Short mmCIF file of C-alpha atoms in Angstrom, two decimals:
data_model
loop_
_atom_site.label_atom_id
_atom_site.label_comp_id
_atom_site.label_asym_id
_atom_site.label_seq_id
_atom_site.Cartn_x
_atom_site.Cartn_y
_atom_site.Cartn_z
CA MET S 1 37.42 164.76 -1.71
CA ASN S 2 39.85 161.03 -0.66
CA ILE S 3 40.30 159.39 2.59
CA GLU S 4 42.89 160.67 3.93
CA GLU S 5 41.61 163.97 3.83
CA GLN S 6 38.12 162.66 5.82
CA TRP S 7 39.95 161.30 8.57
CA LYS S 8 42.37 164.32 8.75
CA ASN S 9 39.34 166.71 9.14
CA MET S 10 37.69 163.99 11.69
CA GLU S 11 40.92 163.75 14.09
CA GLY S 12 40.58 167.87 13.91
CA GLN S 13 37.67 167.64 14.53
CA GLN S 14 37.90 165.00 17.68
CA ASP S 15 40.58 167.92 18.99
CA ASP S 16 39.11 170.43 19.18
CA GLU S 17 36.34 168.56 21.15
CA LEU S 18 38.60 167.64 23.39
CA SER S 19 40.80 170.85 24.06
CA ALA S 20 37.23 172.66 24.53
CA MET S 21 36.70 170.45 27.06
CA LEU S 22 40.32 169.96 28.70
CA LYS S 23 39.55 174.41 28.80
CA MET S 24 36.78 173.60 31.05
CA PRO S 25 37.24 175.27 34.67
CA VAL S 26 35.99 171.67 35.18
CA ILE S 27 39.08 170.08 33.66
CA SER S 28 41.69 172.57 34.86
CA ASN S 29 40.33 171.78 38.97
CA LEU S 30 41.04 167.90 38.58
CA SER S 31 44.48 167.44 36.52
CA SER S 32 45.54 169.24 40.27
CA LYS S 33 44.08 166.10 41.78
CA ASP S 34 44.02 163.17 39.27
CA PRO S 35 43.12 160.30 40.93
CA LEU S 36 43.75 157.46 38.02
CA LYS S 37 47.43 158.74 38.98
CA LYS S 38 47.29 156.78 42.79
CA ILE S 39 45.64 154.32 42.01
CA LYS S 40 48.03 153.21 38.70
CA SER S 41 50.38 153.87 41.59
CA ASN S 42 48.69 151.85 44.27
CA LEU S 43 48.17 148.83 41.61
CA LEU S 44 52.22 149.10 41.19
CA LEU S 45 52.80 148.28 45.15
CA HIS S 46 50.37 146.00 45.29
CA SER S 47 51.51 143.85 42.44
CA LEU S 48 55.09 144.34 44.01
CA ARG S 49 54.09 143.54 47.95
CA GLY S 50 52.14 140.91 46.03
CA VAL S 51 56.07 139.15 44.37
CA LEU S 52 57.32 139.21 47.83
CA ILE S 53 54.37 137.61 49.24
CA GLY S 54 54.50 135.23 46.77
CA GLY S 55 58.10 135.07 47.55
CA SER S 56 57.67 134.35 51.28
CA TYR S 57 55.10 131.58 50.09
CA ILE S 58 57.34 129.38 48.50
CA PHE S 59 60.29 129.75 50.95
CA ILE S 60 57.89 128.58 53.19
CA LEU S 61 57.35 125.50 50.74
CA VAL S 62 60.94 124.48 49.65
CA SER S 63 61.66 124.38 53.64
CA PHE S 64 58.12 122.46 54.41
CA PRO S 65 57.65 120.03 51.51
CA LEU S 66 54.82 118.12 53.10
CA TRP S 67 51.70 117.66 50.78
CA GLN S 68 49.17 119.28 52.87
CA ILE S 69 51.49 122.54 53.45
CA ILE S 70 52.18 121.94 49.28
CA LEU S 71 48.56 121.89 48.85
CA CYS S 72 47.24 124.96 50.86
CA LEU S 73 50.39 127.28 49.77
CA GLY S 74 49.98 125.57 46.41
CA ILE S 75 46.92 127.13 45.40
CA VAL S 76 47.33 130.70 47.34
CA LEU S 77 50.77 131.04 45.06
CA LEU S 78 48.36 130.71 42.36
CA PHE S 79 46.21 132.60 43.12
CA THR S 80 48.44 135.67 44.52
CA VAL S 81 50.79 135.12 41.03
CA TRP S 82 46.49 135.85 39.88
CA ALA S 83 45.95 138.72 41.25
CA ILE S 84 49.51 140.09 40.22
CA ILE S 85 48.91 139.41 36.73
CA LYS S 86 45.53 140.99 36.97
CA ALA S 87 46.56 144.57 38.75
CA LEU S 88 48.85 144.62 35.84
CA GLN S 89 46.22 143.75 33.29
CA LEU S 90 44.36 146.58 34.96
CA TYR S 91 47.57 148.99 34.95
CA LYS S 92 48.02 147.98 31.01
CA GLN S 93 44.44 149.20 30.69
CA LEU S 94 44.35 152.40 32.39
CA SER S 95 47.29 153.72 30.94
CA GLY S 96 45.70 153.74 27.37
CA SER S 97 43.64 155.75 26.25
CA ASN S 98 41.04 155.88 22.96
CA ALA S 99 40.50 158.18 20.71
CA SER S 100 36.75 157.18 19.64
CA VAL S 101 35.23 158.33 23.29
CA ASN S 102 36.03 161.55 24.84
CA VAL S 103 36.92 162.34 28.17
CA LEU S 104 34.30 161.54 30.47
CA GLN S 105 33.10 158.04 28.73
CA GLN S 106 36.54 157.54 29.56
CA MET S 107 36.74 158.48 32.91
CA GLU S 108 33.15 155.92 33.52
CA TYR S 109 35.35 153.03 31.95
CA HIS S 110 38.45 153.37 34.64
CA TYR S 111 36.23 154.07 37.31
CA ASN S 112 33.51 150.66 35.67
CA ILE S 113 37.04 148.62 35.75
CA ILE S 114 38.84 149.41 38.46
CA ASN S 115 35.56 149.08 40.68
CA LYS S 116 35.09 145.41 38.86
CA TRP S 117 38.37 144.60 38.73
CA MET S 118 37.92 145.38 43.38
CA ARG S 119 34.65 143.38 43.77
CA LEU S 120 36.26 140.78 42.12
CA GLN S 121 39.68 140.02 43.85
CA GLU S 122 37.33 140.48 47.39
CA LEU S 123 35.06 137.79 46.18
CA VAL S 124 37.70 135.17 44.63
CA GLY S 125 39.46 136.24 48.39
CA LEU S 126 36.44 134.60 50.01
CA PHE S 127 37.84 131.07 48.34
CA ILE S 128 41.63 131.53 49.36
CA TYR S 129 41.37 132.51 52.47
CA PRO S 130 39.89 129.06 54.47
CA VAL S 131 42.48 126.95 52.18
CA SER S 132 44.97 129.20 53.97
CA ALA S 133 43.86 129.17 57.59
CA ALA S 134 43.94 125.99 57.28
CA GLY S 135 47.32 125.62 55.90
CA GLY S 136 48.33 128.07 58.04
CA PHE S 137 47.28 126.27 61.01
CA MET S 138 48.32 122.50 59.85
CA LEU S 139 51.66 124.62 59.24
CA GLY S 140 52.16 126.06 62.99
CA GLY S 141 50.30 122.48 64.81
CA ALA S 142 52.99 120.41 63.24
CA MET S 143 56.31 123.42 63.91
CA GLY S 144 54.57 123.88 67.61
CA SER S 145 54.89 120.06 68.64
CA GLY S 146 57.58 118.64 65.91
CA LYS S 147 54.33 115.76 65.10
CA PRO S 148 53.65 114.39 61.34
CA ILE S 149 50.53 116.20 60.29
CA ASP S 150 48.68 113.12 59.16
CA VAL S 151 49.43 113.02 63.15
CA ILE S 152 48.17 115.87 65.26
CA MET S 153 44.56 116.04 62.16
CA GLN S 154 43.88 112.61 64.01
CA LYS S 155 42.79 114.38 67.27
CA PRO S 156 39.11 115.29 66.75
CA ALA S 157 40.35 118.63 69.23
CA MET S 158 42.76 120.32 66.82
CA ILE S 159 39.55 118.89 64.17
CA ILE S 160 37.99 121.34 65.65
CA ALA S 161 39.89 123.61 66.83
CA MET S 162 40.95 124.48 62.53
CA LEU S 163 37.63 124.57 61.66
CA VAL S 164 37.29 127.42 64.89
CA ALA S 165 40.22 129.01 62.98
CA VAL S 166 39.29 129.69 60.24
CA ALA S 167 35.49 130.06 61.06
CA VAL S 168 37.55 133.37 62.43
CA LEU S 169 39.88 134.01 60.24
CA VAL S 170 37.77 133.98 57.17
CA PRO S 171 36.01 137.36 58.04
CA CYS S 172 38.84 139.12 59.41
CA CYS S 173 40.91 137.65 55.95
CA PHE S 174 37.83 139.53 53.84
CA TYR S 175 36.95 142.67 55.88
CA LEU S 176 40.74 143.11 56.51
CA ALA S 177 41.07 142.76 52.81
CA LYS S 178 38.72 145.02 51.68
CA TRP S 179 39.63 147.70 54.24
CA MET S 180 42.69 147.56 52.85
CA ASN S 181 41.25 147.88 49.00
CA ARG S 182 39.58 150.44 49.80
CA LYS S 183 41.73 152.82 51.71
CA ALA S 184 44.73 152.01 48.37
CA PHE S 185 41.75 152.10 45.40
CA GLY S 186 37.91 152.24 46.41
CA ARG S 187 38.82 156.00 48.07
CA TYR S 188 40.25 156.92 44.44
CA ALA S 189 37.91 155.57 42.75
CA GLY S 190 35.85 157.32 44.74
CA LEU S 191 37.37 161.20 43.86
CA LEU S 192 37.29 159.72 40.26
CA LYS S 193 33.57 159.17 40.43
CA GLN S 194 32.85 162.64 42.40
CA ASN S 195 34.98 164.19 38.79
CA ILE S 196 32.49 162.74 36.64
CA GLU S 197 29.76 163.39 37.96
CA ALA S 198 30.94 167.68 38.00
CA LEU S 199 32.33 167.01 34.59
CA LYS S 200 28.54 165.77 34.04
CA LYS S 201 26.77 168.73 34.87
CA GLU S 202 29.67 171.31 33.42
CA ILE S 203 28.92 169.46 29.48
#
């Protein structure tokens, strides 16, 4: 038997194994409520929202070419671009399949990379929210007073007010982003985990 014939036989065995698993009652039940499809759909919406938000940052940077605003919102814009790229990379990973692993292993892989992506987004956000809050505060102060940022930030009261705003807004932004992540992805990842556990009991 040559290598080509051996390979065909191996493919046939894998197809038989996969077909047998797909015939299990638990797999049939999972297909009716596929959380992976919802996660992928939300990733595309997440990316589109990121493009729109990034566009608004570019508009602000062009409208208010102040070095403090360029620095702060430039960093936030880079984070937004990074977040879009990571979301599309995750979408690609979830769309791919690996013939060398079985259905259960594939589901566990998807579950792990989804949770890893969510944790990474939340962690990086903790470093971005202070920059975003400070930039927004300075922009609002400049627009409200009509004075340059250098002038208004010379007042100790303004510096204290900015620090208070950052201290308040950062945890608010963090928990809001975490809640949105859980709503858009976490609950479906939870369903995927339930499907994994149900499949393990059947095997």
